[in-house]
Amino acid sequence: MAKVLIIGAGGVGGVVAHKCALSPVFSEVVLASRTKARCDRIAEEIQRMHGRAIKTASVDADDVAATTALIGAHAPDVVVNVALPYQDLPIMDACLAAGVDYLDTANYEPPDVAKFEYSWQWAYRERYQRAGRMALLGSGFDPGVTNAFCAYARDHLFDTIATVDIVDCNAGSHGHAFATNFNPEINIREVTARGKYWENGKWVEIDPMSISDTFDFPGVGPRKAYLIYHEELESLVLHLPGLQRIRFWMTFGDEYLTHLRVLQNVGMTRIDPVDFQGHKIVPIQFLKALLPDPASLAENYTGKTSIGCIIEGSKNGKPRKVFIYNVCDHHECWKEVRAQAVSYTTGVPAAVGAEMIVTGKWRKPGVWHMENFDAVPFLERLGAAGLPWHVQEL
Ligand code: NDP
């Protein structure tokens, strides 16, 4: 039996902790975060709901020495990083120093530039290889399950893949005029960035939210979605031979977009420090303090998420088009692990990815993406762990 250390006790961290506590693979679960009280609250919930005990600790994961000491004290087989993207590099350093495998769900982003790219984490490849350690990047839903869907399509459903459209719909309702479903700062930085997709070997940049289309989402129905840049595109273009185009689409309600436009226009989404009454404050961090905590949305959330990959290509000389997807119900997630579906669909694949590493089903030294592995064992376990998936021929 294996041990896991989870860092980050937000909406996603809570789901990972519940799922690892229930997993047949982990005998010991440690949940650590900056604010220990949040870890303790989740631990109490797990004890009450499932009768399992987990350990908790406090750590500032920006501090490599403190994280290395925490890892040394608990000797886990894997560290699951579900803090914020800013902590990716310090936690990767701590894992190297302490000699343990690493997993995350979002790529590194410097605090002062809204720039999503893998270059910083890819730079650890040789060091992880030399140390015989493994880092699995992006084991959430998107990135994560969507990468595994593409790998499954590449290896089992198609001879050649021509186009991929990753489509992400949250058709849930949380009753607030404006809230984000995961960390507000990261979410707003992502959706206010310029859009980007990849076609015929080149990246094409577009103004934010300037291209939209309507998709028929399983379990939800037709919804308007906007083309945005998303980090899994950067690794998938390298691992789907013959690919001609890949795009990412996300639905946003009119209410959400109107609020976002106003917040942007008045400068509340700025990520640079401004002077306020003799203090320096970063407007987007102040905004985060005002917005609902994503984990707090869970109790009254209704409706479903529907996320998947529409993939076109050929098999045995004939054209083929499939939709591989999962539908997840917010309220069912609340009943099971006290989370909403956006946290759940991220946390379950993180827990399953950690299982793949410690059981050796996915294990090789280096820094890897989900599509670098055989998707079958991961997808088999994913369904059993709470995220059933389906292949629809179109
Ligand atoms: P939250 O903001 O709810 O939680 C973040 C947690 O990290 C908090 O507990 C916070 O502690 C902790 N934390 C922040 N800084 C530090 C630090 N320096 N040291 C230790 N702990 C720290 O975020 P979410 O749970 O919604 O998201 C977690 C991650 O999941 C994010 O990186 C997000 O981008 C990613 N994500 C990935 C998705 C995917 O599909 N791949 C989808 C959704 C999210 P404190 O309570 O003290 O602030």
Short mmCIF file of C-alpha atoms and ligand atoms in Angstrom, two decimals:
data_model
loop_
_atom_site.label_atom_id
_atom_site.label_comp_id
_atom_site.label_asym_id
_atom_site.label_seq_id
_atom_site.Cartn_x
_atom_site.Cartn_y
_atom_site.Cartn_z
CA MET A 1 0.00 0.00 0.00
CA ALA A 2 1.21 3.49 -0.89
CA LYS A 3 1.34 6.92 0.75
CA VAL A 4 0.27 10.18 -0.89
CA LEU A 5 0.96 13.78 0.10
CA ILE A 6 -1.57 16.27 -1.32
CA ILE A 7 -0.59 19.97 -1.32
CA GLY A 8 -3.48 22.47 -1.60
CA ALA A 9 -6.78 22.28 0.28
CA GLY A 10 -9.13 24.23 -1.98
CA GLY A 11 -12.07 22.88 -3.97
CA VAL A 12 -9.85 20.46 -5.91
CA GLY A 13 -7.66 19.45 -2.94
CA GLY A 14 -10.76 18.40 -1.00
CA VAL A 15 -11.84 16.03 -3.80
CA VAL A 16 -8.35 14.53 -4.16
CA ALA A 17 -8.24 13.93 -0.39
CA HIS A 18 -11.66 12.22 -0.36
CA LYS A 19 -10.81 10.07 -3.38
CA CYS A 20 -7.35 9.05 -2.14
CA ALA A 21 -8.84 8.19 1.28
CA LEU A 22 -11.35 5.91 -0.50
CA SER A 23 -8.78 4.47 -2.95
CA PRO A 24 -7.76 0.81 -2.64
CA VAL A 25 -4.20 1.91 -3.45
CA PHE A 26 -3.42 4.41 -0.68
CA SER A 27 -3.05 3.35 2.95
CA GLU A 28 -1.96 6.81 4.13
CA VAL A 29 -3.11 10.25 2.99
CA VAL A 30 -1.55 13.53 4.14
CA LEU A 31 -3.25 16.81 3.19
CA ALA A 32 -1.09 19.93 3.57
CA SER A 33 -1.79 23.54 2.67
CA ARG A 34 -0.95 27.10 3.64
CA THR A 35 -3.99 27.27 5.93
CA LYS A 36 -4.08 24.11 8.05
CA ALA A 37 -7.63 24.82 9.24
CA ARG A 38 -8.90 24.09 5.73
CA CYS A 39 -7.11 20.73 5.75
CA ASP A 40 -8.57 19.91 9.17
CA ARG A 41 -12.09 20.74 7.97
CA ILE A 42 -11.70 18.37 5.02
CA ALA A 43 -10.20 15.67 7.27
CA GLU A 44 -13.19 15.90 9.62
CA GLU A 45 -15.57 15.61 6.68
CA ILE A 46 -13.75 12.50 5.38
CA GLN A 47 -13.89 10.93 8.85
CA ARG A 48 -17.60 11.74 9.19
CA MET A 49 -18.63 10.69 5.69
CA HIS A 50 -16.40 7.70 5.01
CA GLY A 51 -14.98 6.71 8.40
CA ARG A 52 -11.38 7.16 7.17
CA ALA A 53 -8.63 9.08 8.98
CA ILE A 54 -6.19 11.28 7.07
CA LYS A 55 -3.30 13.39 8.38
CA THR A 56 -3.01 17.16 7.92
CA ALA A 57 -0.13 19.64 7.96
CA SER A 58 0.62 23.26 7.18
CA VAL A 59 3.15 24.29 4.54
CA ASP A 60 4.05 27.31 2.47
CA ALA A 61 4.82 25.55 -0.79
CA ASP A 62 6.70 28.58 -2.13
CA ASP A 63 9.35 27.62 0.40
CA VAL A 64 11.30 24.71 -1.14
CA ALA A 65 13.14 23.83 2.09
CA ALA A 66 9.87 23.69 4.09
CA THR A 67 8.20 21.47 1.49
CA THR A 68 11.27 19.21 1.26
CA ALA A 69 11.19 18.81 5.05
CA LEU A 70 7.46 18.01 4.98
CA ILE A 71 8.04 15.36 2.31
CA GLY A 72 10.95 13.96 4.36
CA ALA A 73 8.76 13.77 7.47
CA HIS A 74 5.97 11.79 5.79
CA ALA A 75 7.93 9.85 3.12
CA PRO A 76 5.08 9.68 0.54
CA ASP A 77 5.37 7.69 -2.70
CA VAL A 78 3.89 10.58 -4.67
CA VAL A 79 3.14 14.29 -4.16
CA VAL A 80 -0.08 15.61 -5.71
CA ASN A 81 0.18 19.37 -6.25
CA VAL A 82 -3.27 20.98 -6.28
CA ALA A 83 -2.17 24.33 -4.86
CA LEU A 84 -1.86 27.08 -7.47
CA PRO A 85 0.18 27.10 -10.71
CA TYR A 86 2.65 29.51 -9.03
CA GLN A 87 3.75 26.66 -6.74
CA ASP A 88 4.54 24.16 -9.52
CA LEU A 89 8.26 24.88 -9.75
CA PRO A 90 9.01 25.08 -6.01
CA ILE A 91 7.11 21.81 -5.44
CA MET A 92 8.93 20.16 -8.37
CA ASP A 93 12.22 21.28 -6.78
CA ALA A 94 11.18 19.90 -3.39
CA CYS A 95 10.21 16.55 -4.96
CA LEU A 96 13.64 16.31 -6.58
CA ALA A 97 15.39 17.22 -3.34
CA ALA A 98 13.38 14.68 -1.34
CA GLY A 99 13.38 11.97 -4.06
CA VAL A 100 9.67 11.49 -4.74
CA ASP A 101 7.37 11.48 -7.80
CA TYR A 102 5.27 14.54 -8.65
CA LEU A 103 1.85 15.20 -10.23
CA ASP A 104 -0.09 18.42 -10.94
CA THR A 105 -3.21 19.64 -12.76
CA ALA A 106 -2.15 23.04 -14.15
CA ASN A 107 1.04 24.34 -15.77
CA TYR A 108 3.40 26.81 -14.14
CA GLU A 109 2.60 30.45 -14.50
CA PRO A 110 4.76 33.29 -13.19
CA PRO A 111 2.75 35.50 -10.80
CA ASP A 112 3.60 38.70 -12.71
CA VAL A 113 2.88 37.57 -16.32
CA ALA A 114 -0.34 35.82 -17.39
CA LYS A 115 1.48 33.31 -19.53
CA PHE A 116 0.52 29.66 -19.72
CA GLU A 117 3.28 27.51 -21.13
CA TYR A 118 5.12 24.33 -20.34
CA SER A 119 8.67 25.53 -21.06
CA TRP A 120 9.52 26.04 -17.38
CA GLN A 121 8.40 22.55 -16.42
CA TRP A 122 9.86 20.86 -19.50
CA ALA A 123 13.21 22.31 -18.37
CA TYR A 124 13.12 19.77 -15.47
CA ARG A 125 13.16 16.76 -17.79
CA GLU A 126 16.84 15.86 -17.51
CA ARG A 127 16.96 16.44 -13.77
CA TYR A 128 13.96 14.15 -13.21
CA GLN A 129 15.44 11.53 -15.55
CA ARG A 130 18.82 11.59 -13.84
CA ALA A 131 17.17 11.29 -10.43
CA GLY A 132 15.00 8.36 -11.62
CA ARG A 133 11.93 10.38 -10.66
CA MET A 134 8.77 11.06 -12.60
CA ALA A 135 6.59 14.17 -12.97
CA LEU A 136 3.12 13.79 -14.51
CA LEU A 137 1.86 17.18 -15.72
CA GLY A 138 -1.78 18.17 -16.12
CA SER A 139 -3.67 15.25 -14.55
CA GLY A 140 -6.98 17.08 -14.09
CA PHE A 141 -9.88 17.06 -16.56
CA ASP A 142 -8.71 19.63 -19.08
CA PRO A 143 -5.77 19.26 -19.17
CA GLY A 144 -5.85 15.64 -18.11
CA VAL A 145 -8.75 13.44 -19.13
CA THR A 146 -9.00 15.32 -22.44
CA ASN A 147 -5.35 14.37 -23.17
CA ALA A 148 -6.16 10.75 -22.27
CA PHE A 149 -9.22 10.82 -24.58
CA CYS A 150 -6.95 12.01 -27.43
CA ALA A 151 -4.37 9.30 -26.66
CA TYR A 152 -7.12 6.66 -26.61
CA ALA A 153 -8.45 7.92 -29.97
CA ARG A 154 -4.92 7.99 -31.44
CA ASP A 155 -4.07 4.45 -30.28
CA HIS A 156 -7.42 2.65 -30.58
CA LEU A 157 -10.00 4.51 -32.68
CA PHE A 158 -8.12 6.14 -35.58
CA ASP A 159 -5.29 5.50 -38.02
CA THR A 160 -4.87 9.26 -38.45
CA ILE A 161 -6.38 12.16 -36.51
CA ALA A 162 -6.97 15.31 -38.59
CA THR A 163 -8.78 17.64 -36.17
CA VAL A 164 -9.59 17.85 -32.48
CA ASP A 165 -12.06 20.22 -30.82
CA ILE A 166 -12.01 20.06 -27.04
CA VAL A 167 -15.37 21.32 -25.79
CA ASP A 168 -16.03 22.26 -22.18
CA CYS A 169 -19.49 23.15 -20.92
CA ASN A 170 -20.54 23.99 -17.39
CA ALA A 171 -24.32 24.19 -17.55
CA GLY A 172 -24.61 24.44 -13.78
CA SER A 173 -26.17 27.15 -11.70
CA HIS A 174 -24.73 28.31 -8.34
CA GLY A 175 -27.12 31.17 -7.61
CA HIS A 176 -24.46 33.95 -7.53
CA ALA A 177 -24.45 36.84 -10.02
CA PHE A 178 -20.73 36.28 -10.60
CA ALA A 179 -18.40 33.58 -9.30
CA THR A 180 -15.63 31.42 -10.74
CA ASN A 181 -15.63 27.63 -10.50
CA PHE A 182 -11.99 27.33 -9.60
CA ASN A 183 -9.43 29.74 -8.18
CA PRO A 184 -10.73 33.18 -9.33
CA GLU A 185 -7.30 34.61 -10.03
CA ILE A 186 -6.22 31.72 -12.25
CA ASN A 187 -9.62 31.47 -13.93
CA ILE A 188 -9.81 35.18 -14.81
CA ARG A 189 -6.20 35.27 -16.04
CA GLU A 190 -7.06 32.32 -18.32
CA VAL A 191 -10.25 33.69 -19.86
CA THR A 192 -9.08 37.27 -20.36
CA ALA A 193 -5.96 36.16 -22.28
CA ARG A 194 -5.88 36.29 -26.09
CA GLY A 195 -7.36 33.20 -27.76
CA LYS A 196 -5.10 30.84 -29.69
CA TYR A 197 -5.45 27.64 -31.70
CA TRP A 198 -3.15 25.52 -33.83
CA GLU A 199 -3.64 24.92 -37.56
CA ASN A 200 -1.33 23.47 -40.23
CA GLY A 201 1.73 23.64 -38.03
CA LYS A 202 1.17 27.23 -36.84
CA TRP A 203 -0.40 28.98 -33.85
CA VAL A 204 -3.16 31.41 -34.79
CA GLU A 205 -3.90 34.19 -32.25
CA ILE A 206 -7.29 35.88 -31.91
CA ASP A 207 -8.81 38.60 -29.73
CA PRO A 208 -10.35 37.28 -26.48
CA MET A 209 -13.80 35.71 -27.02
CA SER A 210 -13.88 36.79 -30.68
CA ILE A 211 -14.85 33.37 -32.12
CA SER A 212 -17.83 31.34 -30.92
CA ASP A 213 -19.86 28.37 -32.11
CA THR A 214 -22.77 26.26 -30.85
CA PHE A 215 -22.17 22.64 -29.84
CA ASP A 216 -24.69 20.00 -28.82
CA PHE A 217 -23.32 18.93 -25.42
CA PRO A 218 -24.37 15.44 -24.28
CA GLY A 219 -26.59 15.58 -21.20
CA VAL A 220 -26.98 19.36 -21.58
CA GLY A 221 -28.07 20.27 -25.13
CA PRO A 222 -26.93 23.02 -27.52
CA ARG A 223 -24.78 25.74 -25.94
CA LYS A 224 -22.68 28.60 -27.30
CA ALA A 225 -18.96 28.14 -26.65
CA TYR A 226 -16.00 30.49 -27.16
CA LEU A 227 -12.61 29.63 -28.59
CA ILE A 228 -9.96 30.20 -25.92
CA TYR A 229 -6.37 29.04 -25.49
CA HIS A 230 -5.90 26.13 -23.13
CA GLU A 231 -2.66 24.57 -22.01
CA GLU A 232 -3.23 20.98 -23.21
CA LEU A 233 -3.03 22.21 -26.82
CA GLU A 234 0.70 22.85 -26.37
CA SER A 235 1.54 19.23 -25.56
CA LEU A 236 -1.09 17.56 -27.74
CA VAL A 237 0.24 19.14 -30.97
CA LEU A 238 3.49 17.26 -30.30
CA HIS A 239 1.88 13.87 -29.68
CA LEU A 240 -0.85 13.45 -32.31
CA PRO A 241 0.97 12.63 -35.58
CA GLY A 242 -0.72 14.00 -38.71
CA LEU A 243 -2.84 16.50 -36.77
CA GLN A 244 -4.02 19.44 -38.89
CA ARG A 245 -5.94 21.53 -36.36
CA ILE A 246 -6.71 21.61 -32.64
CA ARG A 247 -8.93 24.10 -30.81
CA PHE A 248 -10.41 24.51 -27.33
CA TRP A 249 -13.92 25.83 -26.66
CA MET A 250 -15.56 26.81 -23.38
CA THR A 251 -19.11 27.93 -22.63
CA PHE A 252 -19.73 31.15 -20.68
CA GLY A 253 -23.12 32.56 -19.72
CA ASP A 254 -24.05 36.09 -20.82
CA GLU A 255 -24.18 37.15 -17.17
CA TYR A 256 -20.61 35.93 -16.54
CA LEU A 257 -19.30 37.69 -19.66
CA THR A 258 -21.02 40.97 -18.80
CA HIS A 259 -19.54 40.99 -15.29
CA LEU A 260 -16.13 40.09 -16.65
CA ARG A 261 -16.25 42.90 -19.22
CA VAL A 262 -17.11 45.47 -16.54
CA LEU A 263 -14.41 44.18 -14.17
CA GLN A 264 -11.86 44.37 -16.98
CA ASN A 265 -12.96 47.85 -18.05
CA VAL A 266 -12.59 49.26 -14.54
CA GLY A 267 -9.18 47.61 -14.07
CA MET A 268 -10.17 45.00 -11.45
CA THR A 269 -8.59 42.13 -13.41
CA ARG A 270 -5.14 43.81 -13.56
CA ILE A 271 -2.28 41.62 -12.29
CA ASP A 272 0.24 44.44 -11.71
CA PRO A 273 0.47 46.16 -8.29
CA VAL A 274 -1.25 49.55 -7.89
CA ASP A 275 -0.89 52.10 -5.09
CA PHE A 276 -3.86 52.20 -2.72
CA GLN A 277 -3.73 54.42 0.38
CA GLY A 278 -0.03 53.90 0.78
CA HIS A 279 -0.16 50.14 0.09
CA LYS A 280 0.60 48.15 -3.04
CA ILE A 281 -2.31 45.92 -4.00
CA VAL A 282 -2.82 43.67 -7.01
CA PRO A 283 -6.42 44.29 -8.17
CA ILE A 284 -7.10 40.68 -9.23
CA GLN A 285 -5.96 39.44 -5.80
CA PHE A 286 -8.29 41.93 -4.10
CA LEU A 287 -11.10 40.78 -6.40
CA LYS A 288 -10.42 37.16 -5.37
CA ALA A 289 -10.94 38.16 -1.74
CA LEU A 290 -14.39 39.56 -2.61
CA LEU A 291 -15.61 36.67 -4.76
CA PRO A 292 -17.12 33.47 -3.36
CA ASP A 293 -14.62 30.73 -2.51
CA PRO A 294 -15.10 28.13 -5.33
CA ALA A 295 -15.45 25.33 -2.75
CA SER A 296 -18.35 27.23 -1.12
CA LEU A 297 -20.41 27.08 -4.32
CA ALA A 298 -20.81 23.32 -4.01
CA GLU A 299 -23.73 23.00 -1.60
CA ASN A 300 -26.34 24.71 -3.75
CA TYR A 301 -24.92 23.97 -7.20
CA THR A 302 -27.34 22.29 -9.61
CA GLY A 303 -26.98 21.17 -13.23
CA LYS A 304 -24.22 19.38 -15.08
CA THR A 305 -20.81 19.73 -16.69
CA SER A 306 -20.28 18.10 -20.09
CA ILE A 307 -16.69 17.99 -21.36
CA GLY A 308 -15.14 16.04 -24.18
CA CYS A 309 -13.22 15.81 -27.43
CA ILE A 310 -14.75 15.87 -30.91
CA ILE A 311 -12.20 14.08 -33.05
CA GLU A 312 -12.16 13.66 -36.82
CA GLY A 313 -9.85 11.53 -38.91
CA SER A 314 -9.80 8.18 -40.65
CA LYS A 315 -9.87 4.50 -39.79
CA ASN A 316 -9.25 1.69 -42.32
CA GLY A 317 -9.34 4.22 -45.16
CA LYS A 318 -12.78 5.59 -44.16
CA PRO A 319 -13.59 8.96 -42.55
CA ARG A 320 -14.52 8.76 -38.88
CA LYS A 321 -15.76 11.33 -36.36
CA VAL A 322 -16.29 10.60 -32.67
CA PHE A 323 -17.22 12.48 -29.52
CA ILE A 324 -15.58 11.15 -26.35
CA TYR A 325 -17.05 12.77 -23.26
CA ASN A 326 -18.08 12.74 -19.63
CA VAL A 327 -21.18 14.28 -18.07
CA CYS A 328 -21.00 15.11 -14.36
CA ASP A 329 -23.79 16.33 -12.05
CA HIS A 330 -22.95 19.07 -9.52
CA HIS A 331 -25.37 17.89 -6.87
CA GLU A 332 -24.25 14.24 -7.08
CA CYS A 333 -20.69 15.46 -6.43
CA TRP A 334 -21.89 17.35 -3.38
CA LYS A 335 -23.61 14.25 -2.03
CA GLU A 336 -20.51 12.11 -2.57
CA VAL A 337 -17.57 14.34 -1.57
CA ARG A 338 -19.00 17.79 -0.69
CA ALA A 339 -17.71 19.34 -3.93
CA GLN A 340 -19.07 20.90 -7.12
CA ALA A 341 -18.48 19.22 -10.47
CA VAL A 342 -15.61 21.47 -11.64
CA SER A 343 -13.57 20.55 -8.55
CA TYR A 344 -14.71 16.92 -8.83
CA THR A 345 -13.82 16.49 -12.50
CA THR A 346 -10.34 17.86 -11.67
CA GLY A 347 -9.75 16.03 -8.40
CA VAL A 348 -10.80 12.54 -9.50
CA PRO A 349 -8.28 12.35 -12.41
CA ALA A 350 -5.56 13.72 -10.10
CA ALA A 351 -6.22 10.89 -7.63
CA VAL A 352 -6.38 8.30 -10.46
CA GLY A 353 -3.15 9.68 -12.01
CA ALA A 354 -1.45 9.27 -8.62
CA GLU A 355 -2.69 5.67 -8.52
CA MET A 356 -1.21 5.05 -12.00
CA ILE A 357 2.20 6.27 -10.79
CA VAL A 358 2.41 4.35 -7.53
CA THR A 359 1.09 1.09 -9.02
CA GLY A 360 3.70 1.35 -11.80
CA LYS A 361 1.05 1.30 -14.56
CA TRP A 362 2.40 4.70 -15.61
CA ARG A 363 5.93 4.98 -14.41
CA LYS A 364 9.03 6.20 -16.22
CA PRO A 365 11.66 8.72 -15.14
CA GLY A 366 11.25 12.16 -16.70
CA VAL A 367 8.59 14.84 -17.13
CA TRP A 368 5.52 13.58 -18.95
CA HIS A 369 2.03 14.40 -20.14
CA MET A 370 -0.98 12.10 -19.95
CA GLU A 371 -0.83 11.31 -23.69
CA ASN A 372 2.69 9.89 -23.27
CA PHE A 373 1.10 6.80 -21.66
CA ASP A 374 -1.37 4.06 -22.59
CA ALA A 375 -4.75 5.64 -21.81
CA VAL A 376 -6.53 2.33 -21.18
CA PRO A 377 -5.62 1.60 -17.51
CA PHE A 378 -6.26 5.25 -16.60
CA LEU A 379 -9.63 5.43 -18.36
CA GLU A 380 -10.73 2.08 -16.94
CA ARG A 381 -10.06 3.27 -13.42
CA LEU A 382 -11.52 6.73 -14.10
CA GLY A 383 -15.01 5.31 -14.71
CA ALA A 384 -14.90 3.26 -11.52
CA ALA A 385 -13.60 6.26 -9.56
CA GLY A 386 -16.63 8.37 -10.51
CA LEU A 387 -16.15 9.77 -14.02
CA PRO A 388 -17.73 7.38 -16.55
CA TRP A 389 -16.94 8.30 -20.14
CA HIS A 390 -18.55 7.47 -23.47
CA VAL A 391 -17.64 7.26 -27.16
CA GLN A 392 -20.33 8.48 -29.55
CA GLU A 393 -19.94 8.00 -33.32
CA LEU A 394 -20.94 11.19 -35.13
P1 NDP B 1 -8.40 27.09 -4.63
O1 NDP B 1 -8.01 28.51 -4.72
O2 NDP B 1 -9.76 26.70 -4.16
O3 NDP B 1 -7.35 26.32 -3.67
C1 NDP B 1 -5.97 26.49 -3.75
C2 NDP B 1 -5.35 25.92 -2.49
O4 NDP B 1 -3.93 26.05 -2.59
C3 NDP B 1 -5.78 26.66 -1.23
O5 NDP B 1 -6.00 25.70 -0.21
C4 NDP B 1 -4.58 27.52 -0.91
O6 NDP B 1 -4.37 27.78 0.45
C5 NDP B 1 -3.45 26.62 -1.39
N1 NDP B 1 -2.25 27.40 -1.60
C6 NDP B 1 -2.10 28.56 -2.30
N2 NDP B 1 -0.84 29.01 -2.21
C7 NDP B 1 -0.18 28.11 -1.43
C8 NDP B 1 1.14 28.02 -0.96
N3 NDP B 1 2.08 28.94 -1.25
N4 NDP B 1 1.48 26.97 -0.17
C9 NDP B 1 0.57 26.03 0.17
N5 NDP B 1 -0.70 26.06 -0.26
C10 NDP B 1 -1.06 27.10 -1.04
O7 NDP B 1 -8.10 26.45 -6.06
P2 NDP B 1 -8.78 25.15 -6.72
O8 NDP B 1 -8.83 24.04 -5.72
O9 NDP B 1 -10.03 25.56 -7.39
O10 NDP B 1 -7.70 24.79 -7.85
C11 NDP B 1 -6.51 24.10 -7.52
C12 NDP B 1 -5.65 23.89 -8.77
O11 NDP B 1 -6.37 23.11 -9.71
C13 NDP B 1 -5.28 25.19 -9.49
O12 NDP B 1 -3.92 25.12 -9.87
C14 NDP B 1 -6.15 25.18 -10.72
O13 NDP B 1 -5.55 25.87 -11.80
C15 NDP B 1 -6.22 23.69 -11.00
N6 NDP B 1 -7.38 23.31 -11.83
C16 NDP B 1 -7.18 22.43 -12.87
C17 NDP B 1 -8.24 22.04 -13.67
C18 NDP B 1 -8.06 21.00 -14.72
O14 NDP B 1 -9.05 20.47 -15.23
N7 NDP B 1 -6.86 20.60 -15.10
C19 NDP B 1 -9.60 22.61 -13.48
C20 NDP B 1 -9.73 23.43 -12.29
C21 NDP B 1 -8.64 23.78 -11.54
P3 NDP B 1 -5.15 28.95 1.25
O15 NDP B 1 -6.43 28.31 1.66
O16 NDP B 1 -4.27 29.28 2.38
O17 NDP B 1 -5.32 30.11 0.28
#
